[in-house]
Structures are given as structure tokens and as C-alpha cells.
């Protein structure tokens, strides 16, 4: 036999760019060998009758197959929740009031520091399974709720362990610069030195992260400090990314672009100069509608400018207890369209091809292309736009990771 498995009676949204919408192949066929895609095309072009080609032939009942979804920005590992902040905000409190009352990111930092590795793992596993039940096969998971040595390392270890406990690709990101550690209050420069001197070498030695992220807003760090952190990360061979330009133009998109960063995320206020730098640096704009929605922000990211400049756009849940308490990637597809005016094709590309680029895995996953990992999601839908059209309906039928069908959570 040429292949391990062959999927038939299926429409393929290959998400290969440059051709027909969604890179669609109706009445297609796709085959896997040794965990990789070995053949993709119209069923009529198969080189022999299916039973002579593969050990197993799978009938997909006329559904649509997409690349496995990529959630390229999450803070999945945290303790507790922040429903009190949510309630305070809706009773009129401002960000300063919430912080003064003991809420905000510092609340989650305290809760996460106090939590054991086991309890962090158990809580994150539940969230991971909800995402997997919506077709997610690759997920980025950030640290950033420790801001000290032990807790940051614990979060990253939990992220790696999640990828061993479930058939899912996990890419952990070190986000020590999510805020300034309470122990370094008023001494941001010293905290950056601590990250450069102590944390990065540890993270690299233990292979705990695939990238380095930073909160690059005017109120937290100066651009010079983040630039220093980025240069140190790059010297260790770690690509960079940033949460930036969410509340004002901090020039963050430009800093990430000039550092040839993987992605700049949020970007509601990013400038034309930053967009140009992102285009030149091959940096993805990762859009996070869950935060815009939860914080009831009215400023939207400049989607048309990203299109015009050729900046790829990814979409992600930003799952976190403060600004985006969601575990629904399908909801993000809908919000990406209804709030940010992405087309359904751009939204799907945002959680496949461009999400893959945002985690540095564009050559490995994100499109149904020969040679890439055979990670798929099979959907019971008539047209791909249904994936962003439904609100709260999950049409997922099956998931394949590295060529093998995996049980769906809860099934
Ligand atoms: O991406 N700097 C922002 N980080 C998160 C919010 C995290 C939190 O509020 O706990 C964001 O929106």
C-alpha cells in the first residue's frame, strides 16, 4: 500500500493561498503516510482505486475537512477567575479602581503563585479539552502569571506537560514581561535585567519555551527596555512577539516588525509606520476579538490597512481570566467577522495558515499541503463560511493529528 489512510467523500478547504477561495477542492481526497500528508487532490485524480491505495479508507460523508485549527495566543495556565473584576467594570469601575481593589493581573499572579503544578495542570487541561472539541490541534500557551522565577517555570512546565497529556501541539511562550513583577515595583529596568540574566538562560536550558512575548504598552515598559529584552531573546535563538498598541499607539508593531518578530497582537491603535515595519519584517497581526468584546472597547484594529500592506492576520482566543475568558475558537471566528469585518475566508485563514505562521510553524501545519503534518478537522457543514456564521453551534465531526484519528473530548 502507498498510504496509511485515505479520506474520501470529502470537500477540502486546503487554505492554500493564491487560487480559488479557501483553496477549496470539492469532492476531494487526502492521504497520510507516517503522520504527514502524502497526497491531496480531486478524488477523480487518484492514481488507483482507493482500496488499492491505503490500509484504511475513511468515508467523510460529504463534510468539509480543514487544517487542524491553531489557537496562536492563549494564557491557558492560570488559577482562579476574575468574575469580580467583570462585575465591578459593569458597575462603572475603571481599570485603576479594579487594581486598587486588588483585582486585575496582580490578582491572577497571586492566585497562580499560590497554586500547585497539579492544580494548574488540571484546570488548564479542562480548558484545553474544550478547545480541542472545537478542532484545535495546535495551541500557543504563555506564562506571565508568575512574574517570578518559580511560577513562570511552573507555568511553562505545565504547558509542555499538556502537550504530552493530549494529542495536541503545544508551543509555550515565555511572557515574563506581562507586567512588572511586584518584587520589582518601580524598577522595571532591573526586572528586565533579571529576565535577561536569569530567566532566559534557564528557559533555554530546560527548553521550556519556543518564543518570548512582552507587554509593550506605554504605561508598563519603555520601548528601549523591550528592545533590550528582544535582543537578548534573539541572541538565544528565541523569536519574539508582543501584546501591543491595544490602549494607545506604543510603536509596538514597529518594534516587533524590526525584530522580525512572529506576531504583534491586539493592535487597535497601531500606526501606519508600524504596519509598514510589520510588513517588512514578515510579522503577523494577531487579532483578539475576545478582549475587544469583553472590555467593551469601541476601537477596532485597522484590518483594511493590514490587507493593503500585505500583513497576514491571525485570530486567537487570548483565553485568559481577565480580558478574554473564552475557550471558544469558533466564537472568535464569528467575532472576527462581525466585529472586525474579516471575511469568513480570512477568519478561517486566521486560525489555520496565519495562526501557524504566528507560532513559527508555517512549514509544518496550517494548510492541507503535501509534506505537512496530517492534522485535520472534519466538519459537518455545507460551506466553509458556516464555521464563522454559527454562534454557539459546533459542527465538528472528527479530528486527526499526525495522521491518526483522535477521540474527541467528551465523546
Ligand atoms: O492579552 N496584557 C494583556 N494580557 C491579557 C490580559 C490578561 C489579564 O487580564 O489577565 C490580554 O488581553
Coordinates of C-alpha atoms and ligand atoms in Angstrom, one line a residue:
X1 CA 0.0 0.0 0.0
X2 CA 1.2 3.5 -0.8
X3 CA -0.5 5.2 2.2
X4 CA -1.6 4.5 5.8
X5 CA -5.0 6.2 5.5
X6 CA -7.1 7.9 2.8
X7 CA -10.1 10.2 3.4
X8 CA -12.8 10.3 0.7
X9 CA -16.3 11.7 0.1
X10 CA -15.0 15.0 1.4
X11 CA -14.6 18.6 0.4
X12 CA -11.2 20.1 1.3
X13 CA -10.6 23.7 2.4
X14 CA -6.8 23.4 1.9
X15 CA -6.3 27.1 2.7
X16 CA -3.5 27.2 0.1
X17 CA -3.3 30.8 -0.9
X18 CA -3.5 32.4 -4.3
X19 CA -6.0 30.2 -6.0
X20 CA -9.7 29.6 -5.5
X21 CA -11.4 30.7 -2.3
X22 CA -10.4 28.6 0.7
X23 CA -8.1 26.7 -1.6
X24 CA -11.2 24.5 -2.0
X25 CA -11.2 21.1 -3.7
X26 CA -14.8 19.8 -3.8
X27 CA -15.1 16.0 -3.9
X28 CA -11.5 15.7 -3.0
X29 CA -9.3 13.1 -1.4
X30 CA -6.4 13.3 1.1
X31 CA -3.9 10.7 2.2
X32 CA -1.5 10.4 5.1
X33 CA 1.7 8.4 5.4
X34 CA 3.8 8.3 8.6
X35 CA 1.9 11.2 10.0
X36 CA 2.4 13.5 7.0
X37 CA 0.1 14.5 4.1
X38 CA 1.2 12.3 1.2
X39 CA -1.4 13.2 -1.4
X40 CA -4.2 15.9 -1.8
X41 CA -6.4 16.5 -4.8
X42 CA -9.7 15.8 -6.6
X43 CA -10.9 12.2 -5.9
X44 CA -11.1 11.7 -9.7
X45 CA -7.3 12.2 -9.9
X46 CA -6.5 9.4 -7.5
X47 CA -3.9 7.1 -9.2
X48 CA -5.7 3.8 -8.5
X49 CA -9.0 2.5 -6.9
X50 CA -9.0 3.6 -3.2
X51 CA -8.9 0.1 -1.7
X52 CA -5.5 -0.5 -3.5
X53 CA -4.0 2.7 -2.2
X54 CA -4.3 2.7 1.6
X55 CA -4.6 0.4 4.6
X56 CA -7.7 2.3 5.8
X57 CA -10.2 4.3 3.7
X58 CA -12.4 6.8 5.6
X59 CA -15.7 8.0 4.3
X60 CA -16.3 11.6 5.4
X61 CA -20.0 11.6 4.5
X62 CA -19.6 14.7 2.3
X63 CA -18.3 17.0 5.1
X64 CA -15.6 19.6 4.9
X65 CA -12.0 19.0 6.0
X66 CA -9.9 21.9 7.1
X67 CA -6.4 22.0 8.6
X68 CA -6.5 21.5 12.3
X69 CA -7.2 24.8 14.0
X70 CA -4.4 26.8 15.6
X71 CA -5.0 29.0 18.6
X72 CA -1.9 31.1 18.5
X73 CA -2.4 33.4 21.5
X74 CA -3.6 31.9 24.9
X75 CA -2.8 32.3 28.6
X76 CA -4.3 28.9 29.3
X77 CA -2.4 28.2 32.5
X78 CA -3.8 30.3 35.4
X79 CA -5.5 29.8 38.7
X80 CA -8.9 31.2 39.7
X81 CA -11.1 33.6 37.8
X82 CA -11.8 37.4 37.7
X83 CA -15.6 37.5 37.6
X84 CA -15.4 40.1 40.4
X85 CA -13.5 42.4 38.0
X86 CA -16.1 41.8 35.4
X87 CA -18.9 42.7 37.8
X88 CA -17.0 45.8 39.0
X89 CA -16.4 47.0 35.5
X90 CA -20.1 46.7 34.7
X91 CA -20.9 48.7 37.8
X92 CA -18.8 51.5 36.5
X93 CA -15.3 50.8 37.9
X94 CA -12.3 51.9 35.8
X95 CA -9.1 49.9 35.4
X96 CA -7.4 51.9 38.3
X97 CA -10.4 51.2 40.6
X98 CA -10.2 47.4 39.9
X99 CA -6.4 47.4 40.6
X100 CA -6.9 49.4 43.8
X101 CA -9.5 46.8 44.9
X102 CA -7.0 44.0 44.5
X103 CA -8.1 42.8 41.0
X104 CA -6.5 42.8 37.6
X105 CA -3.5 40.8 36.5
X106 CA -1.9 41.1 40.0
X107 CA -4.9 39.1 41.4
X108 CA -4.2 36.3 39.0
X109 CA -0.5 36.5 39.7
X110 CA -1.1 35.9 43.4
X111 CA -3.6 33.1 42.7
X112 CA -1.2 31.4 40.2
X113 CA 1.8 31.7 42.5
X114 CA -0.2 30.0 45.3
X115 CA -1.4 27.1 43.1
X116 CA 0.4 23.8 42.8
X117 CA 1.6 22.4 39.5
X118 CA -1.0 19.7 39.7
X119 CA -3.9 22.1 40.2
X120 CA -2.7 24.4 37.4
X121 CA -2.4 21.4 35.1
X122 CA -5.9 20.1 36.0
X123 CA -7.6 23.5 35.4
X124 CA -5.7 24.1 32.1
X125 CA -6.5 20.6 30.9
X126 CA -10.2 21.3 31.1
X127 CA -9.8 24.4 29.0
X128 CA -7.6 22.6 26.5
X129 CA -10.2 19.9 26.1
X130 CA -12.9 22.4 25.3
X131 CA -10.7 24.0 22.6
X132 CA -9.8 20.6 21.2
X133 CA -13.5 19.8 21.0
X134 CA -13.7 22.7 18.5
X135 CA -11.0 21.4 16.2
X136 CA -7.9 23.0 17.8
X137 CA -4.8 20.8 17.2
X138 CA -2.1 23.4 17.9
X139 CA -2.1 25.8 20.8
X140 CA 0.3 28.5 22.0
X141 CA 0.4 28.8 25.8
X142 CA 2.1 31.8 27.6
X143 CA 3.5 32.1 31.0
X144 CA 3.1 35.6 32.6
X145 CA 1.1 35.0 35.7
X146 CA 4.1 34.3 37.9
X147 CA 6.5 37.2 37.2
X148 CA 8.9 35.3 39.4
X149 CA 11.3 32.5 38.7
X150 CA 9.4 29.5 40.2
X151 CA 5.9 30.3 39.0
X152 CA 7.0 31.3 35.4
X153 CA 8.9 28.0 35.1
X154 CA 5.9 26.1 36.6
X155 CA 3.5 27.6 34.1
X156 CA 5.9 26.7 31.2
X157 CA 6.3 23.1 32.5
X158 CA 2.6 22.7 32.8
X159 CA 2.2 24.0 29.2
X160 CA 4.8 21.3 28.0
X161 CA 3.0 18.6 30.1
X162 CA -0.3 19.5 28.5
X163 CA 1.2 18.7 25.1
X164 CA 2.3 15.3 26.4
X165 CA -1.1 14.5 28.0
X166 CA -3.1 15.1 24.9
X167 CA -2.7 14.7 21.1
X168 CA -2.2 18.4 20.5
X169 CA 0.9 20.5 19.6
X170 CA 1.7 23.0 22.3
X171 CA 4.1 25.9 21.7
X172 CA 4.9 27.5 25.1
X173 CA 5.9 31.2 25.2
X174 CA 7.8 32.9 28.0
X175 CA 5.9 36.1 28.9
X176 CA 7.8 37.2 32.0
X177 CA 7.3 40.8 30.8
X178 CA 3.5 40.5 31.0
X179 CA 3.8 43.2 33.7
X180 CA 6.5 44.3 36.2
X181 CA 7.0 41.8 39.0
X182 CA 5.6 43.1 42.3
X183 CA 9.1 42.5 43.8
X184 CA 10.5 45.0 41.3
X185 CA 7.8 47.6 41.6
X186 CA 9.1 50.9 40.2
X187 CA 12.3 49.1 39.0
X188 CA 11.2 47.9 35.5
X189 CA 14.8 48.2 34.2
X190 CA 16.1 45.8 37.0
X191 CA 13.3 43.4 36.3
X192 CA 14.3 43.3 32.6
X193 CA 17.9 42.7 33.7
X194 CA 16.7 39.8 35.9
X195 CA 14.8 38.3 32.9
X196 CA 17.8 38.6 30.7
X197 CA 20.4 37.4 33.2
X198 CA 18.5 34.6 35.0
X199 CA 15.2 33.7 33.2
X200 CA 16.2 33.4 29.6
X201 CA 19.2 31.1 30.1
X202 CA 17.0 28.9 32.3
X203 CA 14.1 28.8 29.9
X204 CA 16.6 28.0 27.1
X205 CA 18.5 25.3 29.1
X206 CA 15.3 23.5 30.0
X207 CA 13.8 24.0 26.5
X208 CA 10.7 25.4 28.1
X209 CA 9.6 28.0 25.6
X210 CA 9.6 28.4 21.8
X211 CA 9.3 32.2 21.9
X212 CA 9.4 35.3 24.1
X213 CA 6.5 37.7 24.5
X214 CA 6.2 41.1 26.2
X215 CA 3.6 43.6 27.1
X216 CA 4.6 46.6 25.1
X217 CA 2.2 49.4 26.2
X218 CA 3.3 52.9 27.2
X219 CA 2.3 52.5 30.8
X220 CA 4.4 49.4 31.5
X221 CA 7.8 49.3 29.8
X222 CA 9.7 51.8 27.7
X223 CA 10.4 50.6 24.1
X224 CA 14.1 50.7 24.9
X225 CA 13.7 48.1 27.7
X226 CA 11.6 45.8 25.5
X227 CA 14.1 46.2 22.6
X228 CA 16.8 45.0 25.0
X229 CA 14.8 42.0 26.1
X230 CA 14.0 41.2 22.5
X231 CA 17.7 41.3 21.5
X232 CA 18.6 39.0 24.3
X233 CA 15.9 36.6 23.4
X234 CA 17.0 36.6 19.7
X235 CA 20.6 36.0 20.8
X236 CA 19.3 32.8 22.5
X237 CA 17.6 31.9 19.2
X238 CA 14.1 32.6 20.5
X239 CA 11.7 34.5 18.2
X240 CA 9.8 37.4 19.8
X241 CA 6.2 38.7 19.8
X242 CA 4.3 41.4 21.8
X243 CA 1.0 42.4 23.3
X244 CA 0.9 45.9 22.0
X245 CA -0.8 49.0 20.7
X246 CA -4.0 47.9 22.5
X247 CA -4.7 51.0 24.5
X248 CA -2.7 53.6 22.6
X249 CA 0.0 53.7 19.9
X250 CA 3.1 52.5 21.7
X251 CA 5.0 51.9 18.5
X252 CA 5.0 48.3 19.4
X253 CA 4.1 46.8 16.0
X254 CA 7.1 48.6 14.6
X255 CA 9.4 47.3 17.3
X256 CA 8.2 43.7 16.7
X257 CA 8.5 44.2 12.9
X258 CA 12.0 45.5 13.1
X259 CA 13.0 42.5 15.2
X260 CA 11.4 40.2 12.6
X261 CA 9.0 39.0 15.3
X262 CA 6.5 36.3 14.8
X263 CA 3.5 38.4 15.7
X264 CA 2.3 41.7 17.2
X265 CA -1.0 41.1 19.0
X266 CA -4.1 43.3 19.7
X267 CA -3.0 46.4 17.6
X268 CA -6.2 48.5 17.9
X269 CA -4.1 51.7 17.9
X270 CA -1.1 50.6 15.7
X271 CA 0.3 53.3 13.4
X272 CA 0.9 53.2 9.6
X273 CA 4.6 53.2 10.3
X274 CA 4.3 50.1 12.5
X275 CA 2.2 48.4 9.8
X276 CA 4.9 49.1 7.3
X277 CA 7.6 47.7 9.6
X278 CA 5.4 44.6 10.3
X279 CA 5.0 44.0 6.5
X280 CA 8.8 44.4 6.0
X281 CA 9.6 42.1 9.0
X282 CA 7.1 39.3 8.0
X283 CA 5.3 39.8 11.3
X284 CA 1.7 38.6 11.7
X285 CA -1.0 40.8 13.1
X286 CA -2.8 38.6 15.7
X287 CA -6.3 39.9 16.3
X288 CA -8.1 39.2 19.6
X289 CA -11.8 40.0 19.4
X290 CA -12.5 38.3 22.8
X291 CA -10.7 41.2 24.6
X292 CA -12.3 43.9 22.5
X293 CA -15.7 42.3 23.3
X294 CA -15.2 41.7 27.0
X295 CA -13.7 45.1 27.7
X296 CA -16.4 46.7 25.5
X297 CA -13.8 48.6 23.5
X298 CA -15.0 50.5 20.6
X299 CA -11.7 50.9 18.7
X300 CA -11.2 48.1 16.2
X301 CA -7.9 47.0 14.7
X302 CA -7.0 48.6 11.2
X303 CA -7.9 45.5 9.2
X304 CA -8.1 47.2 5.8
X305 CA -4.6 48.7 6.4
X306 CA -3.2 45.2 7.2
X307 CA -4.8 43.9 4.0
X308 CA -3.4 46.8 1.9
X309 CA 0.1 46.4 3.4
X310 CA 0.0 42.6 2.9
X311 CA 0.3 41.9 6.7
X312 CA -1.1 38.4 7.4
X313 CA -3.8 38.4 10.0
X314 CA -4.2 35.6 12.6
X315 CA -7.2 35.2 15.0
X316 CA -7.0 33.7 18.5
X317 CA -9.0 33.2 21.7
X318 CA -6.5 35.0 24.0
X319 CA -8.0 32.7 26.7
X320 CA -7.3 34.4 30.0
X321 CA -9.2 35.2 33.2
X322 CA -9.3 39.0 32.7
X323 CA -9.8 40.4 29.3
X324 CA -10.9 37.3 27.3
X325 CA -12.4 34.5 29.5
X326 CA -13.3 32.3 26.5
X327 CA -12.4 28.8 25.4
X328 CA -14.3 29.1 22.1
X329 CA -12.2 29.4 18.9
X330 CA -15.4 29.2 16.8
X331 CA -16.8 32.2 18.6
X332 CA -13.6 34.1 17.7
X333 CA -14.2 33.2 14.0
X334 CA -17.7 34.7 14.3
X335 CA -16.4 37.8 16.2
X336 CA -13.5 38.3 13.8
X337 CA -16.1 38.7 11.0
X338 CA -18.9 40.5 12.8
X339 CA -16.7 42.9 14.9
X340 CA -13.5 43.3 12.8
X341 CA -15.1 42.8 9.4
X342 CA -12.8 39.9 8.3
X343 CA -14.3 37.8 5.6
X344 CA -15.1 34.2 6.6
X345 CA -12.2 33.1 4.5
X346 CA -9.8 35.5 6.2
X347 CA -11.2 34.3 9.6
X348 CA -10.6 30.7 8.8
X349 CA -7.1 31.5 7.4
X350 CA -6.5 33.4 10.7
X351 CA -7.0 30.1 12.7
X352 CA -5.1 27.9 10.2
X353 CA -2.5 29.2 7.8
X354 CA -1.8 32.6 9.5
X355 CA -2.1 31.1 13.0
X356 CA 0.5 28.6 12.0
X357 CA 2.8 31.4 10.8
X358 CA 2.2 33.3 14.1
X359 CA 3.6 30.4 16.1
X360 CA 6.5 29.8 13.7
X361 CA 5.2 26.6 12.2
X362 CA 4.2 27.7 8.8
X363 CA 6.2 25.0 7.1
X364 CA 4.7 22.3 9.4
X365 CA 1.0 22.9 9.7
X366 CA -1.8 25.4 8.7
X367 CA -2.6 24.2 5.2
X368 CA -3.5 20.9 3.6
X369 CA -0.4 20.5 1.6
X370 CA 1.8 17.5 0.8
X371 CA 4.6 17.2 3.2
X372 CA 3.0 19.0 6.1
X373 CA 1.8 17.2 9.3
X374 CA -1.5 15.4 8.7
X375 CA -3.5 17.5 11.3
X376 CA -7.2 17.9 10.2
X377 CA -10.6 18.8 11.5
X378 CA -13.7 17.4 9.8
X379 CA -16.9 19.5 9.9
X380 CA -20.5 18.7 9.2
X381 CA -21.2 21.8 7.1
X382 CA -22.3 22.6 3.6
X383 CA -20.0 25.6 3.0
X384 CA -16.8 26.8 4.9
X385 CA -18.5 30.1 5.8
X386 CA -20.6 28.2 8.3
X387 CA -17.6 28.0 10.6
X388 CA -17.8 31.7 11.3
X389 CA -21.6 32.1 10.7
X390 CA -23.0 30.0 13.6
X391 CA -23.0 31.4 17.1
X392 CA -22.6 28.7 19.6
X393 CA -23.1 25.7 17.3
X394 CA -20.2 23.3 17.0
X395 CA -20.3 21.2 13.7
X396 CA -17.0 19.3 14.4
X397 CA -17.2 15.6 13.5
X398 CA -13.7 14.3 13.8
X399 CA -10.1 15.3 14.4
X400 CA -6.9 13.8 13.0
X401 CA -3.5 14.5 14.5
X402 CA -0.3 13.3 12.8
X403 CA -2.4 11.1 10.5
X404 CA -4.3 9.4 13.3
X405 CA -7.9 9.9 14.3
X406 CA -8.1 11.1 17.9
X407 CA -11.0 10.7 20.3
X408 CA -13.0 13.9 20.7
X409 CA -13.1 15.2 24.3
X410 CA -16.4 14.2 25.9
X411 CA -17.2 11.6 23.2
Ligands
LIG1 O1 -3.9 39.8 26.2 N1 -1.6 42.4 28.7 C1 -2.6 41.8 28.5 N2 -2.8 40.5 28.7 C2 -4.0 39.9 28.5 C3 -4.9 40.2 29.7 C4 -4.5 39.3 30.8 C5 -5.4 39.5 32.0 O2 -6.1 40.5 32.1 O3 -5.3 38.6 32.9 C6 -4.6 40.2 27.1 O4 -5.6 40.8 26.9

